Amino acid sequence: MTTPIIFDTDPGVDDAQAIAIALAHPDIELLGLTTTFGNVEVATATYNALLLSELAGQSIPVAQGAAAPMSKPKSPPPAHIHGANGLGNIDLPPVKGQPQPVSAGQFIVDTVNARPGEVTLVAVAPLGNLAAALQIDPSIVDKVKRVVVMGGSIREGGNVTPVAEANLFNDPHAGARVLTAGWPLTMVGLDATHRCVLDPAAMARIAEAQGELGKVLAGSYEFYKAFYQQALGFDGCCPHDSCALAWLMKPELFTTQRGHLNVVTEGHAEGQTIFAPEGRPFITERWSTTPLAEVCLDADGAAVVDWIVETLS
Ligand SMILES: [Ca+2]
């Protein structure tokens, strides 16, 4: 049985790896790519989304969305991590395709309403597009099959602040709406993604098997890896965004717990995700009033990376 998804993305080196998986996996039906600011400006994200699917020889609808956060000022894109072009500053060809004539939020609403109960939203970027879709049509809460978010961190600490993961930090107000909307939701955050390291041998196998797309994956990986080497001192990178798809297709590789999520929207801890496990009493109930969600607290990193390499080679 195939799994129809919309992939919400800000490509981005690790986004590109995940898009390759969504394009390649025989059991994933990629209904569309929706783009947002984040790792890059939104126009660059849209170009990269079109390019990656064209390099794979596929024509996938791309709908452009959020150019900035809902409320806070936008930070400049992290060009030192993903490159100014989002793909490690390697030379890229022009694209043939055009984005859809509707916004990302409208595309999500239309697609979910066309196939109620079937579509999974996989979001691996700041969450403005999903927040916009909720604003346009709140009834999609009951019509999506599931929402899988790569973002947040419970016990692992943050990656852009001591407590915040980048996607939630970049738009905490949108994140708060999406993580507490009450739809079936799984959060795949740094607690899981930091267990996974895509090493150079794994990338070599992927590059060899992926043709023209493989050249872009391998070239952008070299740039991204240099950042990991400098910042964290290991030879490889965390394939954050691919982990959301790994959870969707291979949930048995992850340890999850149900509970209530809250997102801090202001102040020093902005973008922090707070998790109150189901049934656990705290001094007041204030952290346990949001709808239940599922949160990944650990992953079998080696098995996840094996799955990524198998899917792409
Ligand atoms: Ca991303």
Short mmCIF file of C-alpha atoms and ligand atoms in Angstrom, two decimals:
data_model
loop_
_atom_site.label_atom_id
_atom_site.label_comp_id
_atom_site.label_asym_id
_atom_site.label_seq_id
_atom_site.Cartn_x
_atom_site.Cartn_y
_atom_site.Cartn_z
CA MET A 1 0.00 0.00 0.00
CA THR A 2 1.42 3.40 -0.90
CA THR A 3 1.61 6.31 1.51
CA PRO A 4 0.52 9.63 -0.06
CA ILE A 5 2.42 12.60 1.38
CA ILE A 6 2.93 16.31 0.96
CA PHE A 7 6.52 17.22 1.84
CA ASP A 8 6.92 20.68 3.37
CA THR A 9 10.51 21.80 3.04
CA ASP A 10 13.22 24.50 2.96
CA PRO A 11 15.92 22.78 0.89
CA GLY A 12 18.61 22.77 2.40
CA VAL A 13 21.18 19.97 2.23
CA ASP A 14 19.44 17.48 4.51
CA ASP A 15 16.10 18.40 2.91
CA ALA A 16 17.58 17.42 -0.47
CA GLN A 17 18.48 13.98 0.87
CA ALA A 18 14.95 13.53 2.19
CA ILE A 19 13.37 14.74 -1.07
CA ALA A 20 15.46 12.13 -2.88
CA ILE A 21 13.99 9.48 -0.59
CA ALA A 22 10.44 10.71 -1.15
CA LEU A 23 11.06 10.58 -4.92
CA ALA A 24 12.70 7.15 -4.84
CA HIS A 25 10.75 5.10 -2.30
CA PRO A 26 8.33 2.74 -4.07
CA ASP A 27 5.75 2.98 -1.27
CA ILE A 28 5.71 6.78 -1.02
CA GLU A 29 3.38 8.74 -3.31
CA LEU A 30 4.77 12.29 -3.37
CA LEU A 31 1.75 14.51 -4.05
CA GLY A 32 3.66 17.75 -3.85
CA LEU A 33 6.46 19.77 -2.34
CA THR A 34 5.53 22.92 -0.41
CA THR A 35 8.30 25.42 0.23
CA THR A 36 9.14 27.91 2.94
CA PHE A 37 11.93 30.19 4.09
CA GLY A 38 14.30 28.63 6.63
CA ASN A 39 17.59 27.21 5.47
CA VAL A 40 17.27 29.57 2.48
CA GLU A 41 14.94 32.32 1.24
CA VAL A 42 11.65 30.92 -0.01
CA ALA A 43 12.34 31.62 -3.71
CA THR A 44 15.56 29.61 -3.43
CA ALA A 45 13.68 26.83 -1.65
CA THR A 46 11.20 26.71 -4.54
CA TYR A 47 13.94 26.62 -7.18
CA ASN A 48 15.72 23.82 -5.30
CA ALA A 49 12.49 21.82 -4.94
CA LEU A 50 11.83 22.07 -8.68
CA LEU A 51 15.45 21.24 -9.49
CA LEU A 52 15.70 18.16 -7.28
CA SER A 53 12.60 16.55 -8.72
CA GLU A 54 13.67 17.39 -12.29
CA LEU A 55 17.10 15.84 -11.68
CA ALA A 56 15.29 12.67 -10.59
CA GLY A 57 13.32 12.76 -13.85
CA GLN A 58 10.01 13.44 -12.10
CA SER A 59 7.45 16.21 -12.37
CA ILE A 60 6.18 16.95 -8.87
CA PRO A 61 3.90 19.93 -8.08
CA VAL A 62 5.76 22.59 -6.08
CA ALA A 63 3.79 25.26 -4.20
CA GLN A 64 5.57 28.21 -2.64
CA GLY A 65 4.64 29.39 0.83
CA ALA A 66 5.90 31.36 3.80
CA ALA A 67 8.58 34.00 3.13
CA ALA A 68 8.94 35.00 6.78
CA PRO A 69 7.82 34.01 10.29
CA MET A 70 4.27 34.79 11.45
CA SER A 71 5.30 37.22 14.15
CA LYS A 72 9.01 37.57 14.96
CA PRO A 73 11.57 39.21 12.63
CA LYS A 74 13.21 36.85 10.15
CA SER A 75 16.80 35.77 10.79
CA PRO A 76 19.17 35.64 7.80
CA PRO A 77 19.46 32.13 6.28
CA PRO A 78 22.38 30.04 7.66
CA ALA A 79 24.60 30.23 4.56
CA HIS A 80 27.55 28.83 6.54
CA ILE A 81 25.66 25.55 7.06
CA HIS A 82 23.74 24.95 3.80
CA GLY A 83 25.50 27.38 1.44
CA ALA A 84 23.98 30.57 0.06
CA ASN A 85 22.10 28.49 -2.53
CA GLY A 86 21.00 25.90 0.05
CA LEU A 87 22.94 23.16 -1.73
CA GLY A 88 26.50 23.77 -0.60
CA ASN A 89 27.24 26.51 -3.18
CA ILE A 90 27.74 23.95 -5.95
CA ASP A 91 26.89 25.06 -9.52
CA LEU A 92 23.27 24.31 -10.38
CA PRO A 93 21.50 24.23 -13.76
CA PRO A 94 18.35 26.20 -14.59
CA VAL A 95 14.96 24.60 -13.93
CA LYS A 96 12.23 24.01 -16.52
CA GLY A 97 9.20 23.83 -14.26
CA GLN A 98 7.13 26.53 -12.60
CA PRO A 99 5.60 26.56 -9.13
CA GLN A 100 1.85 26.02 -8.76
CA PRO A 101 -0.40 29.09 -9.07
CA VAL A 102 -1.60 28.62 -5.47
CA SER A 103 0.11 29.18 -2.13
CA ALA A 104 1.56 26.30 -0.17
CA GLY A 105 -1.18 26.62 2.44
CA GLN A 106 -3.92 26.50 -0.20
CA PHE A 107 -2.21 23.56 -1.94
CA ILE A 108 -2.22 21.63 1.35
CA VAL A 109 -5.91 22.44 1.95
CA ASP A 110 -6.95 21.48 -1.59
CA THR A 111 -4.94 18.25 -1.61
CA VAL A 112 -6.17 17.10 1.82
CA ASN A 113 -9.79 17.90 0.94
CA ALA A 114 -9.48 15.96 -2.32
CA ARG A 115 -8.40 12.81 -0.44
CA PRO A 116 -9.81 13.03 3.09
CA GLY A 117 -8.25 10.60 5.54
CA GLU A 118 -5.42 9.65 3.19
CA VAL A 119 -2.77 12.37 3.11
CA THR A 120 0.16 12.60 5.52
CA LEU A 121 1.88 15.98 5.89
CA VAL A 122 5.61 15.60 6.43
CA ALA A 123 7.00 18.96 7.55
CA VAL A 124 10.75 19.45 7.85
CA ALA A 125 11.02 23.24 7.97
CA PRO A 126 9.60 26.20 9.90
CA LEU A 127 5.88 25.48 10.20
CA GLY A 128 4.29 28.55 8.60
CA ASN A 129 2.76 26.63 5.70
CA LEU A 130 0.94 24.17 7.94
CA ALA A 131 -0.18 27.06 10.16
CA ALA A 132 -1.49 28.85 7.05
CA ALA A 133 -3.37 25.74 5.96
CA LEU A 134 -5.00 25.53 9.41
CA GLN A 135 -5.98 29.18 9.10
CA ILE A 136 -7.50 28.71 5.62
CA ASP A 137 -9.46 25.57 6.54
CA PRO A 138 -9.46 24.41 10.18
CA SER A 139 -11.43 21.29 9.17
CA ILE A 140 -8.25 19.70 7.77
CA VAL A 141 -7.39 18.79 11.38
CA ASP A 142 -9.87 15.92 11.02
CA LYS A 143 -9.01 15.10 7.40
CA VAL A 144 -5.24 14.57 7.38
CA LYS A 145 -4.09 11.06 8.06
CA ARG A 146 -1.14 12.25 10.12
CA VAL A 147 1.32 15.11 10.50
CA VAL A 148 5.00 14.24 10.93
CA VAL A 149 7.20 17.14 12.03
CA MET A 150 10.98 17.14 11.95
CA GLY A 151 11.61 19.70 14.62
CA GLY A 152 11.89 20.36 18.30
CA SER A 153 13.91 18.73 21.03
CA ILE A 154 12.89 17.34 24.41
CA ARG A 155 15.93 15.99 26.26
CA GLU A 156 18.62 16.65 23.68
CA GLY A 157 18.83 20.43 24.01
CA GLY A 158 18.76 22.80 21.07
CA ASN A 159 20.93 23.29 18.01
CA VAL A 160 20.47 27.02 17.38
CA THR A 161 19.94 28.06 21.01
CA PRO A 162 20.66 26.09 24.18
CA VAL A 163 17.04 24.88 24.13
CA ALA A 164 15.59 25.41 20.62
CA GLU A 165 15.82 23.39 17.43
CA ALA A 166 16.10 25.51 14.26
CA ASN A 167 12.68 24.84 12.68
CA LEU A 168 10.81 25.75 15.86
CA PHE A 169 13.11 28.69 16.61
CA ASN A 170 12.60 30.14 13.12
CA ASP A 171 8.82 30.41 13.60
CA PRO A 172 7.76 29.50 17.14
CA HIS A 173 4.27 30.99 16.73
CA ALA A 174 3.53 28.79 13.72
CA GLY A 175 5.13 25.88 15.55
CA ALA A 176 2.87 26.36 18.54
CA ARG A 177 -0.24 26.30 16.33
CA VAL A 178 0.84 23.20 14.44
CA LEU A 179 2.06 21.14 17.39
CA THR A 180 -1.08 21.86 19.43
CA ALA A 181 -3.71 21.73 16.66
CA GLY A 182 -5.10 18.39 17.76
CA TRP A 183 -4.45 16.47 14.56
CA PRO A 184 -2.68 13.09 14.71
CA LEU A 185 0.92 14.27 15.05
CA THR A 186 4.35 12.76 15.53
CA MET A 187 7.34 14.92 16.39
CA VAL A 188 10.71 13.65 15.18
CA GLY A 189 13.17 15.99 16.86
CA LEU A 190 16.81 16.13 17.79
CA ASP A 191 16.34 13.35 20.36
CA ALA A 192 16.03 11.01 17.36
CA THR A 193 17.92 12.79 14.58
CA HIS A 194 21.12 13.25 16.60
CA ARG A 195 21.33 9.46 16.95
CA CYS A 196 21.83 9.18 13.16
CA VAL A 197 25.06 10.00 11.32
CA LEU A 198 25.33 9.77 7.55
CA ASP A 199 29.04 9.07 7.04
CA PRO A 200 31.10 9.54 3.83
CA ALA A 201 30.91 5.83 2.92
CA ALA A 202 27.10 5.96 3.06
CA MET A 203 27.01 9.09 0.91
CA ALA A 204 29.38 7.50 -1.61
CA ARG A 205 26.91 4.62 -2.10
CA ILE A 206 24.03 7.07 -2.50
CA ALA A 207 25.93 9.26 -4.98
CA GLU A 208 26.84 6.27 -7.09
CA ALA A 209 23.23 5.13 -7.39
CA GLN A 210 21.45 8.46 -7.84
CA GLY A 211 22.77 9.76 -11.17
CA GLU A 212 22.46 13.52 -11.73
CA LEU A 213 20.61 13.93 -8.45
CA GLY A 214 23.41 12.01 -6.73
CA LYS A 215 25.97 14.60 -7.87
CA VAL A 216 23.99 17.35 -6.12
CA LEU A 217 23.50 15.23 -2.99
CA ALA A 218 27.22 14.42 -2.81
CA GLY A 219 28.42 17.94 -3.58
CA SER A 220 26.13 19.61 -1.07
CA TYR A 221 26.99 16.94 1.51
CA GLU A 222 30.68 17.91 1.37
CA PHE A 223 29.84 21.51 2.32
CA TYR A 224 27.39 20.48 5.07
CA LYS A 225 29.84 17.93 6.46
CA ALA A 226 32.51 20.61 6.87
CA PHE A 227 30.12 22.47 9.17
CA TYR A 228 29.53 19.33 11.28
CA GLN A 229 33.26 18.70 11.47
CA GLN A 230 33.88 22.20 12.76
CA ALA A 231 30.84 22.51 15.05
CA LEU A 232 30.50 19.00 16.45
CA GLY A 233 33.80 17.33 15.60
CA PHE A 234 32.62 14.27 13.66
CA ASP A 235 32.99 13.13 10.07
CA GLY A 236 29.48 13.05 8.63
CA CYS A 237 26.15 14.79 9.10
CA CYS A 238 22.83 14.19 10.81
CA PRO A 239 20.22 13.45 8.13
CA HIS A 240 17.55 15.30 10.14
CA ASP A 241 14.84 15.57 7.53
CA SER A 242 15.19 12.01 6.27
CA CYS A 243 14.41 10.85 9.81
CA ALA A 244 10.82 12.10 9.47
CA LEU A 245 10.36 9.80 6.46
CA ALA A 246 12.19 7.00 8.25
CA TRP A 247 9.71 7.26 11.12
CA LEU A 248 6.78 7.26 8.66
CA MET A 249 7.94 4.13 6.82
CA LYS A 250 9.83 2.33 9.63
CA PRO A 251 8.36 3.46 12.97
CA GLU A 252 9.79 0.37 14.69
CA LEU A 253 13.24 2.00 14.48
CA PHE A 254 12.14 4.76 16.90
CA THR A 255 11.19 4.98 20.57
CA THR A 256 8.11 7.11 21.05
CA GLN A 257 5.99 8.35 23.93
CA ARG A 258 2.60 10.03 24.01
CA GLY A 259 2.10 13.31 25.78
CA HIS A 260 1.32 16.99 25.54
CA LEU A 261 3.49 19.45 23.60
CA ASN A 262 3.89 23.16 24.21
CA VAL A 263 6.09 25.60 22.29
CA VAL A 264 7.66 28.64 23.97
CA THR A 265 7.00 31.63 21.70
CA GLU A 266 8.75 34.53 23.43
CA GLY A 267 11.87 35.33 25.40
CA HIS A 268 15.16 33.51 25.96
CA ALA A 269 13.58 30.08 25.48
CA GLU A 270 11.67 30.95 22.26
CA GLY A 271 11.28 27.88 20.09
CA GLN A 272 11.74 25.43 22.96
CA THR A 273 9.44 22.40 22.85
CA ILE A 274 8.11 21.24 26.22
CA PHE A 275 6.83 17.67 26.61
CA ALA A 276 4.51 16.54 29.42
CA PRO A 277 4.16 12.73 29.26
CA GLU A 278 0.58 11.42 29.20
CA GLY A 279 -0.79 10.76 32.66
CA ARG A 280 2.10 12.26 34.58
CA PRO A 281 0.94 14.75 37.20
CA PHE A 282 2.80 18.04 37.60
CA ILE A 283 2.28 20.83 40.15
CA THR A 284 -0.50 22.26 38.00
CA GLU A 285 -2.15 20.96 34.83
CA ARG A 286 -0.99 23.86 32.67
CA TRP A 287 1.47 21.76 30.65
CA SER A 288 -1.04 18.94 30.10
CA THR A 289 -3.95 20.80 28.54
CA THR A 290 -2.84 20.60 24.88
CA PRO A 291 -4.00 17.69 22.67
CA LEU A 292 -2.02 14.46 22.87
CA ALA A 293 0.81 13.97 20.39
CA GLU A 294 3.45 11.33 19.82
CA VAL A 295 7.09 12.26 20.34
CA CYS A 296 10.23 10.37 19.29
CA LEU A 297 12.64 10.20 22.22
CA ASP A 298 15.25 7.88 20.70
CA ALA A 299 16.15 6.11 17.47
CA ASP A 300 18.24 3.17 16.30
CA GLY A 301 20.56 5.48 14.39
CA ALA A 302 22.53 2.81 12.54
CA ALA A 303 19.35 1.14 11.32
CA VAL A 304 17.86 4.47 10.21
CA VAL A 305 20.99 5.27 8.18
CA ASP A 306 20.92 1.76 6.68
CA TRP A 307 17.32 2.40 5.61
CA ILE A 308 18.30 5.74 4.01
CA VAL A 309 21.16 4.16 2.06
CA GLU A 310 19.04 1.16 0.99
CA THR A 311 16.28 3.44 -0.22
CA LEU A 312 18.70 5.54 -2.27
CA SER A 313 20.92 2.81 -3.70
CA CA B 1 14.61 21.33 6.49
#
